[in-house]
Structures are given as structure tokens and as C-alpha cells.
PDB file of C-alpha atoms in Angstrom:
ATOM      1  CA  MET A  20      -0.249   0.060   0.062  1.00 92.00           C
ATOM      2  CA  ASN A  21       0.867   3.487  -1.315  1.00 96.00           C
ATOM      3  CA  LEU A  22       0.620   5.325   1.884  1.00 97.00           C
ATOM      4  CA  LEU A  23       1.874   9.367   2.960  1.00 98.00           C
ATOM      5  CA  VAL A  24       3.054   9.549   6.330  1.00 98.00           C
ATOM      6  CA  THR A  25       2.752  12.652   8.176  1.00 98.00           C
ATOM      7  CA  GLY A  26       3.570  14.165  10.849  1.00 98.00           C
ATOM      8  CA  PHE A  27       3.137  18.561  12.695  1.00 98.00           C
ATOM      9  CA  GLY A  28       6.000  20.796  13.124  1.00 97.00           C
ATOM     10  CA  PRO A  29       6.776  22.650  16.105  1.00 94.00           C
ATOM     11  CA  PHE A  30       3.594  24.312  18.607  1.00 92.00           C
ATOM     12  CA  LEU A  31       3.142  26.305  22.316  1.00 86.00           C
ATOM     13  CA  SER A  32       5.422  24.191  24.541  1.00 89.00           C
ATOM     14  CA  VAL A  33       6.286  21.771  21.308  1.00 88.00           C
ATOM     15  CA  LYS A  34       9.605  22.695  20.663  1.00 92.00           C
ATOM     16  CA  ASP A  35      10.608  19.360  18.433  1.00 93.00           C
ATOM     17  CA  ASN A  36       7.189  17.322  17.740  1.00 97.00           C
ATOM     18  CA  PRO A  37       8.045  13.461  17.767  1.00 97.00           C
ATOM     19  CA  SER A  38       5.557  13.198  15.071  1.00 98.00           C
ATOM     20  CA  SER A  39       7.536  15.086  12.990  1.00 98.00           C
ATOM     21  CA  VAL A  40      11.331  12.617  13.855  1.00 98.00           C
ATOM     22  CA  LEU A  41       8.921   9.996  13.563  1.00 98.00           C
ATOM     23  CA  ALA A  42       7.491  10.559   9.945  1.00 98.00           C
ATOM     24  CA  ARG A  43      11.257  11.195   8.985  1.00 98.00           C
ATOM     25  CA  SER A  44      12.015   7.510   9.837  1.00 97.00           C
ATOM     26  CA  SER A  45       9.047   5.776   8.328  1.00 97.00           C
ATOM     27  CA  GLY A  46      11.020   5.110   4.857  1.00 95.00           C
ATOM     28  CA  ARG A  47       7.986   5.952   3.501  1.00 97.00           C
ATOM     29  CA  ASP A  48       7.188   9.283   1.300  1.00 98.00           C
ATOM     30  CA  ASN A  49       6.303  11.863   4.221  1.00 98.00           C
ATOM     31  CA  LYS A  50       5.261  15.352   4.777  1.00 98.00           C
ATOM     32  CA  ILE A  51       5.813  17.455   7.901  1.00 98.00           C
ATOM     33  CA  LEU A  52       3.289  20.252   8.556  1.00 98.00           C
ATOM     34  CA  GLU A  53       2.574  23.602  10.195  1.00 98.00           C
ATOM     35  CA  VAL A  54       0.121  23.669  12.731  1.00 97.00           C
ATOM     36  CA  ALA A  55      -1.640  25.587  10.932  1.00 97.00           C
ATOM     37  CA  TYR A  56      -5.186  25.002  10.068  1.00 96.00           C
ATOM     38  CA  ALA A  57      -4.810  27.103   6.688  1.00 96.00           C
ATOM     39  CA  ALA A  58      -1.478  24.861   6.025  1.00 98.00           C
ATOM     40  CA  VAL A  59      -3.840  21.850   6.722  1.00 97.00           C
ATOM     41  CA  ASP A  60      -6.281  23.049   4.261  1.00 96.00           C
ATOM     42  CA  GLU A  61      -3.350  23.297   1.580  1.00 98.00           C
ATOM     43  CA  PHE A  62      -1.994  20.444   2.263  1.00 98.00           C
ATOM     44  CA  LEU A  63      -5.200  18.222   1.877  1.00 98.00           C
ATOM     45  CA  ALA A  64      -6.908  20.650  -1.341  1.00 98.00           C
ATOM     46  CA  ASP A  65      -3.245  19.243  -3.034  1.00 98.00           C
ATOM     47  CA  PRO A  66      -4.433  16.877  -5.794  1.00 97.00           C
ATOM     48  CA  LYS A  67      -1.076  14.488  -5.549  1.00 97.00           C
ATOM     49  CA  LEU A  68      -2.605  13.645  -1.978  1.00 98.00           C
ATOM     50  CA  LEU A  69      -4.710  11.170  -4.654  1.00 97.00           C
ATOM     51  CA  THR A  70      -2.076   9.553  -5.909  1.00 97.00           C
ATOM     52  CA  TYR A  71      -1.390   6.986  -2.800  1.00 97.00           C
ATOM     53  CA  ASP A  72      -3.820   4.905  -1.537  1.00 97.00           C
ATOM     54  CA  GLY A  73      -4.418   5.997   2.136  1.00 98.00           C
ATOM     55  CA  LEU A  74      -3.051   8.887   4.224  1.00 98.00           C
ATOM     56  CA  PHE A  75      -1.047   7.778   7.753  1.00 98.00           C
ATOM     57  CA  LEU A  76      -1.183  11.024   9.689  1.00 98.00           C
ATOM     58  CA  MET A  77       0.442  11.686  12.978  1.00 98.00           C
ATOM     59  CA  GLY A  78       0.593  14.470  15.802  1.00 98.00           C
ATOM     60  CA  VAL A  79       1.581  13.710  19.342  1.00 97.00           C
ATOM     61  CA  VAL A  80      -0.175  13.969  22.275  1.00 96.00           C
ATOM     62  CA  ARG A  81       0.948  13.531  26.249  1.00 94.00           C
ATOM     63  CA  ARG A  82      -0.406  10.202  27.019  1.00 95.00           C
ATOM     64  CA  PRO A  83       2.009   7.138  28.022  1.00 97.00           C
ATOM     65  CA  PHE A  84       1.115   5.684  25.196  1.00 97.00           C
ATOM     66  CA  VAL A  85       0.806   5.303  21.157  1.00 98.00           C
ATOM     67  CA  SER A  86      -2.324   5.875  20.184  1.00 97.00           C
ATOM     68  CA  LEU A  87      -4.745   4.574  17.651  1.00 98.00           C
ATOM     69  CA  GLU A  88      -7.551   6.660  17.072  1.00 98.00           C
ATOM     70  CA  VAL A  89     -10.232   5.458  15.689  1.00 98.00           C
ATOM     71  CA  GLN A  90     -12.886   7.937  15.102  1.00 97.00           C
ATOM     72  CA  ALA A  91     -12.517  11.956  14.234  1.00 96.00           C
ATOM     73  CA  LYS A  92     -15.199  14.137  15.624  1.00 95.00           C
ATOM     74  CA  ASN A  93     -16.666  17.902  14.336  1.00 93.00           C
ATOM     75  CA  ALA A  94     -14.849  19.472  17.181  1.00 90.00           C
ATOM     76  CA  ALA A  95     -13.165  22.737  17.779  1.00 87.00           C
ATOM     77  CA  SER A  96     -10.703  23.778  20.408  1.00 88.00           C
ATOM     78  CA  ASN A  97     -10.422  27.486  21.720  1.00 87.00           C
ATOM     79  CA  THR A  98      -6.533  27.125  21.157  1.00 92.00           C
ATOM     80  CA  PRO A  99      -4.621  29.224  17.988  1.00 95.00           C
ATOM     81  CA  ASP A 100      -2.719  27.462  15.951  1.00 96.00           C
ATOM     82  CA  VAL A 101       0.726  28.721  15.261  1.00 96.00           C
ATOM     83  CA  ARG A 102      -0.587  32.035  12.845  1.00 97.00           C
ATOM     84  CA  GLY A 103      -2.773  32.943  15.815  1.00 96.00           C
ATOM     85  CA  ILE A 104      -6.107  31.604  14.051  1.00 94.00           C
ATOM     86  CA  ILE A 105      -8.698  29.997  16.912  1.00 92.00           C
ATOM     87  CA  ARG A 106     -11.600  27.741  15.150  1.00 87.00           C
ATOM     88  CA  THR A 107     -13.758  27.579  17.902  1.00 78.00           C
ATOM     89  CA  PRO A 108     -17.553  25.225  18.397  1.00 75.00           C
ATOM     90  CA  ASN A 109     -18.879  28.334  16.548  1.00 73.00           C
ATOM     91  CA  ASP A 110     -17.805  27.231  13.048  1.00 75.00           C
ATOM     92  CA  LEU A 111     -18.613  24.212  12.829  1.00 79.00           C
ATOM     93  CA  ASP A 112     -20.335  23.226   9.896  1.00 83.00           C
ATOM     94  CA  LEU A 113     -22.943  21.530  12.212  1.00 81.00           C
ATOM     95  CA  SER A 114     -24.812  19.667   8.984  1.00 87.00           C
ATOM     96  CA  LEU A 115     -21.740  17.304   8.931  1.00 88.00           C
ATOM     97  CA  PRO A 116     -21.570  14.388  10.336  1.00 91.00           C
ATOM     98  CA  SER A 117     -20.811  14.627  14.441  1.00 92.00           C
ATOM     99  CA  VAL A 118     -18.488  11.629  14.053  1.00 95.00           C
ATOM    100  CA  ILE A 119     -16.210  10.115  10.944  1.00 96.00           C
ATOM    101  CA  GLN A 120     -14.433   6.750  11.316  1.00 97.00           C
ATOM    102  CA  GLY A 121     -10.801   6.063  10.356  1.00 98.00           C
ATOM    103  CA  THR A 122     -10.570   3.705   7.363  1.00 97.00           C
ATOM    104  CA  LEU A 123      -6.503   2.523   7.387  1.00 98.00           C
ATOM    105  CA  TRP A 124      -6.721   1.040  10.901  1.00 97.00           C
ATOM    106  CA  THR A 125      -7.773  -2.724  10.353  1.00 94.00           C
ATOM    107  CA  GLU A 126      -9.929  -4.404  12.807  1.00 94.00           C
ATOM    108  CA  GLU A 127      -7.255  -7.272  13.119  1.00 94.00           C
ATOM    109  CA  ILE A 128      -4.932  -3.964  14.219  1.00 95.00           C
ATOM    110  CA  ILE A 129      -6.787  -2.602  16.357  1.00 96.00           C
ATOM    111  CA  SER A 130      -8.051  -5.471  18.385  1.00 94.00           C
ATOM    112  CA  SER A 131      -4.520  -6.671  18.669  1.00 93.00           C
ATOM    113  CA  ALA A 132      -3.606  -3.300  19.634  1.00 94.00           C
ATOM    114  CA  SER A 133      -1.852  -3.330  23.546  1.00 94.00           C
ATOM    115  CA  GLY A 134       0.532  -2.296  26.334  1.00 93.00           C
ATOM    116  CA  ASP A 135       1.693   0.896  24.909  1.00 95.00           C
ATOM    117  CA  LEU A 136      -0.205   0.542  21.821  1.00 97.00           C
ATOM    118  CA  LEU A 137      -4.136   1.273  22.460  1.00 97.00           C
ATOM    119  CA  PRO A 138      -7.049   2.173  20.508  1.00 98.00           C
ATOM    120  CA  SER A 139      -8.948   5.427  21.306  1.00 97.00           C
ATOM    121  CA  ASP A 140     -12.215   7.264  20.576  1.00 96.00           C
ATOM    122  CA  ASP A 141     -10.635  10.636  21.434  1.00 95.00           C
ATOM    123  CA  ALA A 142      -8.531  12.826  18.655  1.00 96.00           C
ATOM    124  CA  GLY A 143      -9.311  15.800  20.388  1.00 92.00           C
ATOM    125  CA  SER A 144     -10.682  19.050  19.489  1.00 90.00           C
ATOM    126  CA  TYR A 145      -6.854  20.646  18.026  1.00 93.00           C
ATOM    127  CA  LEU A 146      -5.177  20.137  14.466  1.00 95.00           C
ATOM    128  CA  CYS A 147      -4.390  16.766  14.987  1.00 96.00           C
ATOM    129  CA  ASN A 148      -8.485  16.217  15.405  1.00 96.00           C
ATOM    130  CA  TYR A 149      -9.085  18.783  12.308  1.00 95.00           C
ATOM    131  CA  ILE A 150      -6.458  17.377   9.713  1.00 96.00           C
ATOM    132  CA  TYR A 151      -8.130  13.701  10.637  1.00 97.00           C
ATOM    133  CA  TYR A 152     -11.833  14.456   9.974  1.00 96.00           C
ATOM    134  CA  GLN A 153     -11.071  16.849   7.860  1.00 95.00           C
ATOM    135  CA  ALA A 154      -9.023  14.052   5.606  1.00 97.00           C
ATOM    136  CA  LEU A 155     -11.513  11.985   5.728  1.00 97.00           C
ATOM    137  CA  ARG A 156     -14.306  14.195   4.652  1.00 95.00           C
ATOM    138  CA  ARG A 157     -12.558  15.391   2.113  1.00 95.00           C
ATOM    139  CA  LEU A 158     -10.394  12.529   0.583  1.00 97.00           C
ATOM    140  CA  PRO A 159     -13.004  10.070   1.240  1.00 96.00           C
ATOM    141  CA  SER A 160     -11.115   7.755  -1.634  1.00 97.00           C
ATOM    142  CA  LEU A 161      -7.974   7.283   0.580  1.00 98.00           C
ATOM    143  CA  ARG A 162      -7.733   4.639   3.097  1.00 98.00           C
ATOM    144  CA  ILE A 163      -7.235   7.537   6.102  1.00 98.00           C
ATOM    145  CA  GLY A 164      -5.759   6.825   9.590  1.00 98.00           C
ATOM    146  CA  PHE A 165      -4.575   9.038  12.308  1.00 98.00           C
ATOM    147  CA  LEU A 166      -1.565   7.854  14.902  1.00 98.00           C
ATOM    148  CA  HIS A 167      -1.458   9.788  18.499  1.00 98.00           C
ATOM    149  CA  VAL A 168       2.289   9.474  19.420  1.00 98.00           C
ATOM    150  CA  ALA A 169       3.241  10.220  22.697  1.00 97.00           C
ATOM    151  CA  PRO A 170       6.597  12.266  24.131  1.00 97.00           C
ATOM    152  CA  PHE A 171       9.487  10.554  23.926  1.00 97.00           C
ATOM    153  CA  ASP A 172      10.250  10.939  28.408  1.00 96.00           C
ATOM    154  CA  GLU A 173       6.521   8.840  28.094  1.00 96.00           C
ATOM    155  CA  VAL A 174       7.464   6.222  24.988  1.00 97.00           C
ATOM    156  CA  SER A 175      10.961   6.052  24.153  1.00 97.00           C
ATOM    157  CA  GLU A 176      11.423   7.102  20.587  1.00 97.00           C
ATOM    158  CA  ARG A 177      13.240   3.823  19.806  1.00 98.00           C
ATOM    159  CA  ARG A 178      10.093   2.115  21.004  1.00 97.00           C
ATOM    160  CA  GLN A 179       7.838   4.682  18.842  1.00 97.00           C
ATOM    161  CA  PHE A 180       9.551   3.531  15.836  1.00 98.00           C
ATOM    162  CA  VAL A 181       9.795   0.078  16.105  1.00 97.00           C
ATOM    163  CA  ILE A 182       5.566   0.810  16.627  1.00 97.00           C
ATOM    164  CA  VAL A 183       5.030   3.001  13.346  1.00 98.00           C
ATOM    165  CA  ARG A 184       6.980   0.962  11.403  1.00 97.00           C
ATOM    166  CA  THR A 185       5.653  -2.091  12.507  1.00 96.00           C
ATOM    167  CA  LEU A 186       2.353  -0.770  11.727  1.00 97.00           C
ATOM    168  CA  LEU A 187       3.385   0.362   8.268  1.00 97.00           C
ATOM    169  CA  SER A 188       4.807  -3.228   7.419  1.00 95.00           C
ATOM    170  CA  ARG A 189       1.028  -4.436   8.502  1.00 94.00           C
ATOM    171  CA  LEU A 190      -0.724  -2.142   6.730  1.00 94.00           C
ATOM    172  CA  SER A 191       1.114  -3.060   3.416  1.00 85.00           C
ATOM    173  CA  LEU A 192      -0.115  -6.792   3.756  1.00 74.00           C
ATOM    174  CA  HIS A 193      -3.492  -5.883   3.904  1.00 58.00           C
ATOM    175  CA  LYS A 194      -4.912  -4.929   0.341  1.00 52.00           C
ATOM    176  CA  GLU A 195      -8.547  -4.437   0.953  1.00 48.00           C
ATOM    177  CA  PRO A 196     -10.405  -1.765   2.657  1.00 45.00           C
ATOM    178  CA  ALA A 197     -10.317  -1.627   6.589  1.00 46.00           C
ATOM    179  CA  MET A 198     -13.269  -2.375   8.465  1.00 39.00           C
ATOM    180  CA  SER A 199     -15.385   0.455  10.320  1.00 36.00           C
ATOM    181  CA  LEU A 200     -16.248   0.127  13.532  1.00 31.00           C
TER     182      LEU A 200
END
């Protein structure tokens, strides 16, 4: 499966984003995105994305494990992006679904997750959730999943490198569409 792997750059107190480190070391085509709504919108509008089978999106959240995000929410946060832009709940289009299920993680991957890799149904309400929701909404022909990585002081860089590479390897073996939960 031909996947594009993404990570995010620095934001708030995160000066060296683990998602960008892991995306660059994934062994796949990768793109590091600015933590800005406009940058995400521009990225998702790129017709070159349609040359891929899917998007393996990553961002960081402070948890003591890596999270396979199984869904994205039509949600917004009051936290400004790196350009100072805020997307509030008032910016949401309430005609859109409140939740969209991810399409990249297979049922086998989700059900076998354990230890420091666990499924999650809360991708937050900031840029990680935003890119996940918008990618699923705008690019329905692609398989899309989001992985929340942990800070390296929570789960080591080496362990997360192994998790990312193992997931990519397992996904390469699956040609059929992922099952929705």
C-alpha cells in the first residue's frame, strides 16, 4: 500500500515534535505540516494526495502510550494555531456528521493493540483531530488513519519507531479496505 506519512512541526511548548521525527524516519514518503489550519487545508487540497492509497497521519499528545485513533469528531478548540487562528465550536458545520470513522486501521490491528499501543476514540479538538476529520471528509477515496504518538519522555523514540514501522509493515500486507468500527 502506497501511504503518505505526515507529522506536525513545533507548536506551543512542543519545540521538537515527535510526530515529525517519526514521519521522517518512517521509510515512506512523508510531509511535515505546520500546526496551522490554513496549512492543513492547503495540504488536503493538493491533488497529488490522490496518487497515494492512503494517509498515515501523526501528531503528538501527552499520554503514556501511542494511540490508534479510530474516529474523528466534528469538534473545535479555543487554542490558537501557530498563526494565532482559533477555530471555535461556532466555526463547525453542524450539517456534517458529528463523528467519522477512520478507514486505515484494520480490525486486526485495532483488536491486537496492547501495551504501549492502544485504540482511542478521542483525537482531541485541536489540529490533530482537525486534519483527521477533514481528510476523512474531503478524501473519501483514500484510506486514512491517525496515530497520536507520545512525547519521547513517555514512550521512547526507539519504541515508537518500532511501533510506526510495524504498523506500516502490517498495513502493506492488507490490500482490502479497512473495516469501520
